[in-house]
Amino acid sequence: MGKKLVIFDVDGTIISGEHVVPESAKEAIRAIRANGNHVVYYTGRPCTHVEESVREIGFDGCICTMGAYLEIGGEVLQDERPEPGIAHGIVEAVRSCHLDAAFESRIGIQFDQTRPLPKFLQGLKAHFSSRGFETDLDIDAADFSFEKVCVWTNEESDLARFEEIATKDLDIIGKKQNMEELVAKGVSIPDCLKKVQEHFGVSFENSYAIGDSINDLPMLRCTAHSMAMGEASDEMKSQVEFVTKGIMEDGLAYAMKHYGLI
């Protein structure tokens, strides 16, 4: 029947909102790999931002920053980020449009230090600093760049103007209430998933993916068998092949058993 490839979303699928990885999830992922199949995790975060409790499970690779970064077997196959000149233009657009922003990269998360940070960004900075990440780099430095920028609106923001400027060089990959996430233009999740399938020599029919958020749908649509966690929205559940139980109800393992992967 050939080897299988299983893509796992991280947040809400492998690890809960309380930063707990169910033992059943760890055992399921390791069992799939022990059977000679391939397991890869998928996240909107830079790879180093993923908790050690997830990475230590043991994966054949990772797809990070919504496909901007691809690593297989320790080899980086894709690393898309805006050039410093473009990054500086985005910084200026954030300022002129009065947005709050966080610039993410593997070494940490950076903020505009020319203005006071709102409390929620102060908390975000403290969290990453406590984990040992760099949080005080100068975003006006000549060599500054980022893997992803998250922007939040406030009462003074002109989001429409920011989008008009930013989308010349970046793509919007996610929207949540008053927040948007953007990465380097041209990043293609289908192309990224195709590279992974070709790297492992796995047919499309033997590809599986599981997630919990509507933002995971572009990834899920690139595999033959799509699964949603029990906490997923009704909209997402209506667009996948199988809906499993909740994350703390051993939902990941339950889905893998359903498909005979373990």
Short mmCIF file of C-alpha atoms in Angstrom, two decimals:
data_model
loop_
_atom_site.label_atom_id
_atom_site.label_comp_id
_atom_site.label_asym_id
_atom_site.label_seq_id
_atom_site.Cartn_x
_atom_site.Cartn_y
_atom_site.Cartn_z
CA MET A 1 0.00 0.00 0.00
CA GLY A 2 3.01 2.32 0.31
CA LYS A 3 4.24 4.57 3.06
CA LYS A 4 1.95 7.17 4.54
CA LEU A 5 2.56 10.86 5.23
CA VAL A 6 0.69 12.49 8.10
CA ILE A 7 0.72 16.27 8.66
CA PHE A 8 -0.18 17.46 12.16
CA ASP A 9 -1.23 20.98 13.04
CA VAL A 10 0.36 21.99 16.37
CA ASP A 11 -1.82 24.38 18.39
CA GLY A 12 -5.13 22.82 19.33
CA THR A 13 -4.25 19.51 17.69
CA ILE A 14 -1.05 18.24 19.32
CA ILE A 15 -0.88 20.72 22.20
CA SER A 16 -3.82 22.22 24.08
CA GLY A 17 -4.41 25.84 24.95
CA GLU A 18 -3.08 24.99 28.41
CA HIS A 19 0.19 23.81 26.80
CA VAL A 20 -0.54 20.14 27.50
CA VAL A 21 0.39 17.40 25.04
CA PRO A 22 -1.77 14.32 25.73
CA GLU A 23 0.28 11.15 26.20
CA SER A 24 -1.99 9.42 23.70
CA ALA A 25 -0.98 11.99 21.06
CA LYS A 26 2.72 11.41 21.68
CA GLU A 27 2.29 7.65 21.51
CA ALA A 28 0.23 7.82 18.32
CA ILE A 29 2.71 10.02 16.46
CA ARG A 30 5.66 7.88 17.53
CA ALA A 31 3.84 4.68 16.56
CA ILE A 32 3.07 6.00 13.07
CA ARG A 33 6.75 6.82 12.58
CA ALA A 34 7.90 3.51 14.08
CA ASN A 35 5.78 1.74 11.46
CA GLY A 36 7.93 3.30 8.73
CA ASN A 37 5.63 6.18 7.83
CA HIS A 38 6.44 9.90 7.87
CA VAL A 39 5.18 12.53 10.31
CA VAL A 40 5.53 16.30 9.89
CA TYR A 41 4.17 19.11 12.04
CA TYR A 42 2.59 22.26 10.63
CA THR A 43 2.28 25.64 12.33
CA GLY A 44 1.88 29.34 11.73
CA ARG A 45 4.73 29.96 14.16
CA PRO A 46 8.48 30.01 13.43
CA CYS A 47 9.97 26.58 14.17
CA THR A 48 11.87 27.61 17.30
CA HIS A 49 8.69 29.01 18.87
CA VAL A 50 7.15 25.53 19.03
CA GLU A 51 7.34 24.05 22.52
CA GLU A 52 9.99 21.43 23.25
CA SER A 53 7.23 19.14 24.49
CA VAL A 54 6.03 18.97 20.89
CA ARG A 55 9.40 18.84 19.11
CA GLU A 56 10.74 16.10 21.38
CA ILE A 57 8.04 13.71 20.18
CA GLY A 58 10.14 13.13 17.09
CA PHE A 59 9.17 14.29 13.60
CA ASP A 60 10.63 13.82 10.14
CA GLY A 61 10.23 17.51 9.43
CA CYS A 62 8.27 20.68 9.96
CA ILE A 63 6.30 23.19 7.91
CA CYS A 64 6.43 26.50 9.76
CA THR A 65 5.21 30.07 9.36
CA MET A 66 2.33 28.78 7.19
CA GLY A 67 4.72 27.29 4.64
CA ALA A 68 7.35 30.03 4.50
CA TYR A 69 9.81 27.67 6.22
CA LEU A 70 10.24 23.98 5.38
CA GLU A 71 12.70 21.66 7.05
CA ILE A 72 13.03 17.92 6.43
CA GLY A 73 15.51 15.72 8.27
CA GLY A 74 17.43 18.74 9.50
CA GLU A 75 17.79 20.15 5.97
CA VAL A 76 16.17 23.51 5.23
CA LEU A 77 14.36 23.21 1.89
CA GLN A 78 12.57 26.56 1.98
CA ASP A 79 13.09 29.77 3.94
CA GLU A 80 11.10 32.69 2.56
CA ARG A 81 11.28 36.09 4.25
CA PRO A 82 11.17 39.69 3.02
CA GLU A 83 14.44 41.39 2.15
CA PRO A 84 15.55 44.06 4.67
CA GLY A 85 14.46 46.87 2.35
CA ILE A 86 10.95 45.45 2.18
CA ALA A 87 10.96 44.79 5.94
CA HIS A 88 11.79 48.44 6.59
CA GLY A 89 8.90 49.49 4.36
CA ILE A 90 6.54 47.32 6.41
CA VAL A 91 7.84 48.85 9.64
CA GLU A 92 7.12 52.33 8.28
CA ALA A 93 3.66 51.25 7.11
CA VAL A 94 2.88 49.90 10.58
CA ARG A 95 3.85 53.25 12.08
CA SER A 96 2.12 55.49 9.57
CA CYS A 97 -1.09 53.45 9.80
CA HIS A 98 -0.99 53.45 13.61
CA LEU A 99 -1.00 49.69 14.11
CA ASP A 100 0.41 47.62 16.95
CA ALA A 101 2.74 44.92 15.67
CA ALA A 102 4.97 41.99 16.54
CA PHE A 103 7.67 40.82 14.13
CA GLU A 104 8.39 37.09 14.52
CA SER A 105 11.52 35.17 13.56
CA ARG A 106 13.41 32.10 14.77
CA ILE A 107 15.55 34.16 17.14
CA GLY A 108 12.61 35.82 18.83
CA ILE A 109 9.92 38.44 18.52
CA GLN A 110 10.49 42.17 18.06
CA PHE A 111 8.46 45.30 18.70
CA ASP A 112 8.50 48.99 17.83
CA GLN A 113 10.52 50.51 20.66
CA THR A 114 9.85 54.08 19.51
CA ARG A 115 6.38 53.99 21.09
CA PRO A 116 4.92 52.55 24.32
CA LEU A 117 3.72 48.96 24.02
CA PRO A 118 0.07 48.24 24.87
CA LYS A 119 -0.40 45.86 27.79
CA PHE A 120 -1.12 42.80 25.64
CA LEU A 121 2.17 43.26 23.77
CA GLN A 122 4.01 43.85 27.04
CA GLY A 123 2.69 40.46 28.14
CA LEU A 124 3.72 38.85 24.86
CA LYS A 125 7.21 40.32 25.16
CA ALA A 126 7.56 39.10 28.75
CA HIS A 127 6.43 35.61 27.74
CA PHE A 128 9.01 35.27 24.98
CA SER A 129 11.73 36.84 27.08
CA SER A 130 11.05 34.29 29.84
CA ARG A 131 11.53 31.51 27.28
CA GLY A 132 14.97 32.88 26.36
CA PHE A 133 14.06 34.55 23.07
CA GLU A 134 15.49 37.85 21.84
CA THR A 135 12.88 40.60 22.26
CA ASP A 136 14.87 43.83 22.05
CA LEU A 137 16.37 43.91 18.55
CA ASP A 138 16.24 47.21 16.68
CA ILE A 139 13.65 46.93 13.93
CA ASP A 140 15.26 49.93 12.25
CA ALA A 141 18.63 48.15 11.91
CA ALA A 142 19.97 47.84 8.35
CA ASP A 143 19.79 44.03 8.33
CA PHE A 144 16.44 43.65 10.08
CA SER A 145 13.91 41.21 8.64
CA PHE A 146 11.24 38.83 9.92
CA GLU A 147 9.42 35.62 9.04
CA LYS A 148 5.94 36.81 9.98
CA VAL A 149 4.39 40.06 11.15
CA CYS A 150 1.24 40.20 13.23
CA VAL A 151 -0.64 43.50 13.34
CA TRP A 152 -3.47 44.62 15.61
CA THR A 153 -5.80 47.53 15.06
CA ASN A 154 -6.71 50.19 17.59
CA GLU A 155 -8.93 53.27 17.51
CA GLU A 156 -6.40 55.22 15.41
CA SER A 157 -5.56 52.48 12.90
CA ASP A 158 -6.02 52.66 9.14
CA LEU A 159 -5.99 48.95 8.31
CA ALA A 160 -7.19 49.40 4.73
CA ARG A 161 -4.26 51.66 3.90
CA PHE A 162 -1.82 49.28 5.58
CA GLU A 163 -3.16 46.35 3.55
CA GLU A 164 -2.84 48.38 0.34
CA ILE A 165 0.84 49.03 1.11
CA ALA A 166 1.80 45.70 2.67
CA THR A 167 0.18 43.35 0.18
CA LYS A 168 2.50 44.57 -2.56
CA ASP A 169 5.21 42.50 -0.86
CA LEU A 170 3.41 40.30 1.69
CA ASP A 171 0.46 37.94 1.72
CA ILE A 172 -2.21 37.93 4.42
CA ILE A 173 -2.36 34.39 5.77
CA GLY A 174 -4.77 34.82 8.66
CA LYS A 175 -7.33 37.14 10.21
CA LYS A 176 -8.71 36.96 13.75
CA GLN A 177 -10.97 39.73 15.03
CA ASN A 178 -8.70 42.82 15.09
CA MET A 179 -5.50 40.94 14.12
CA GLU A 180 -3.87 39.97 10.83
CA GLU A 181 -0.83 37.78 10.06
CA LEU A 182 1.37 38.35 6.99
CA VAL A 183 4.34 36.53 5.44
CA ALA A 184 6.54 36.93 2.37
CA LYS A 185 4.56 37.16 -0.85
CA GLY A 186 4.23 34.05 -2.97
CA VAL A 187 4.42 31.46 -0.21
CA SER A 188 2.31 28.57 -1.46
CA ILE A 189 1.01 25.91 0.91
CA PRO A 190 0.11 23.56 -2.00
CA ASP A 191 3.64 23.87 -3.43
CA CYS A 192 5.12 23.30 0.02
CA LEU A 193 3.03 20.17 0.64
CA LYS A 194 3.92 18.88 -2.83
CA LYS A 195 7.63 19.23 -1.98
CA VAL A 196 7.10 17.22 1.19
CA GLN A 197 5.20 14.47 -0.62
CA GLU A 198 7.83 14.29 -3.35
CA HIS A 199 10.70 14.30 -0.84
CA PHE A 200 9.31 11.21 0.90
CA GLY A 201 8.05 9.60 -2.29
CA VAL A 202 4.53 9.38 -0.90
CA SER A 203 1.55 9.35 -3.24
CA PHE A 204 -1.25 11.85 -2.79
CA GLU A 205 -3.61 9.00 -1.91
CA ASN A 206 -1.41 8.14 1.08
CA SER A 207 -1.37 11.67 2.54
CA TYR A 208 -3.27 12.64 5.68
CA ALA A 209 -3.65 15.85 7.68
CA ILE A 210 -5.35 16.91 10.88
CA GLY A 211 -6.08 20.36 12.33
CA ASP A 212 -8.47 22.36 14.49
CA SER A 213 -8.70 25.82 12.92
CA ILE A 214 -10.22 27.26 9.77
CA ASN A 215 -6.69 28.55 9.03
CA ASP A 216 -5.63 24.92 8.62
CA LEU A 217 -7.96 24.30 5.68
CA PRO A 218 -5.43 25.27 2.96
CA MET A 219 -3.12 22.58 4.36
CA LEU A 220 -5.88 20.02 4.83
CA ARG A 221 -7.02 20.46 1.23
CA CYS A 222 -3.55 19.43 0.03
CA THR A 223 -3.94 15.90 1.35
CA ALA A 224 -6.24 13.05 0.37
CA HIS A 225 -7.59 12.52 3.88
CA SER A 226 -8.50 15.51 6.07
CA MET A 227 -9.45 15.44 9.75
CA ALA A 228 -10.78 18.04 12.19
CA MET A 229 -10.46 18.01 15.96
CA GLY A 230 -13.63 18.00 18.04
CA GLU A 231 -13.17 21.66 19.01
CA ALA A 232 -13.18 22.81 15.37
CA SER A 233 -15.90 25.15 14.13
CA ASP A 234 -18.94 23.80 12.33
CA GLU A 235 -17.70 25.51 9.17
CA MET A 236 -14.44 23.59 9.31
CA LYS A 237 -16.09 20.31 10.22
CA SER A 238 -18.29 20.55 7.14
CA GLN A 239 -15.20 20.68 4.89
CA VAL A 240 -13.19 17.69 6.13
CA GLU A 241 -13.43 13.95 5.64
CA PHE A 242 -13.51 12.97 9.32
CA VAL A 243 -14.23 14.71 12.63
CA THR A 244 -12.58 13.24 15.70
CA LYS A 245 -12.95 13.83 19.45
CA GLY A 246 -11.56 16.75 21.46
CA ILE A 247 -7.86 17.19 22.09
CA MET A 248 -8.08 16.14 25.76
CA GLU A 249 -10.39 13.26 24.86
CA ASP A 250 -7.51 11.60 22.96
CA GLY A 251 -8.91 12.96 19.73
CA LEU A 252 -5.63 12.80 17.80
CA ALA A 253 -5.08 9.12 18.63
CA TYR A 254 -8.74 8.37 17.91
CA ALA A 255 -8.39 9.82 14.40
CA MET A 256 -5.22 7.86 13.71
CA LYS A 257 -6.98 4.63 14.77
CA HIS A 258 -9.96 5.47 12.56
CA TYR A 259 -7.67 5.48 9.52
CA GLY A 260 -5.73 2.40 10.59
CA LEU A 261 -2.51 4.39 10.95
CA ILE A 262 -1.96 2.91 14.41
#
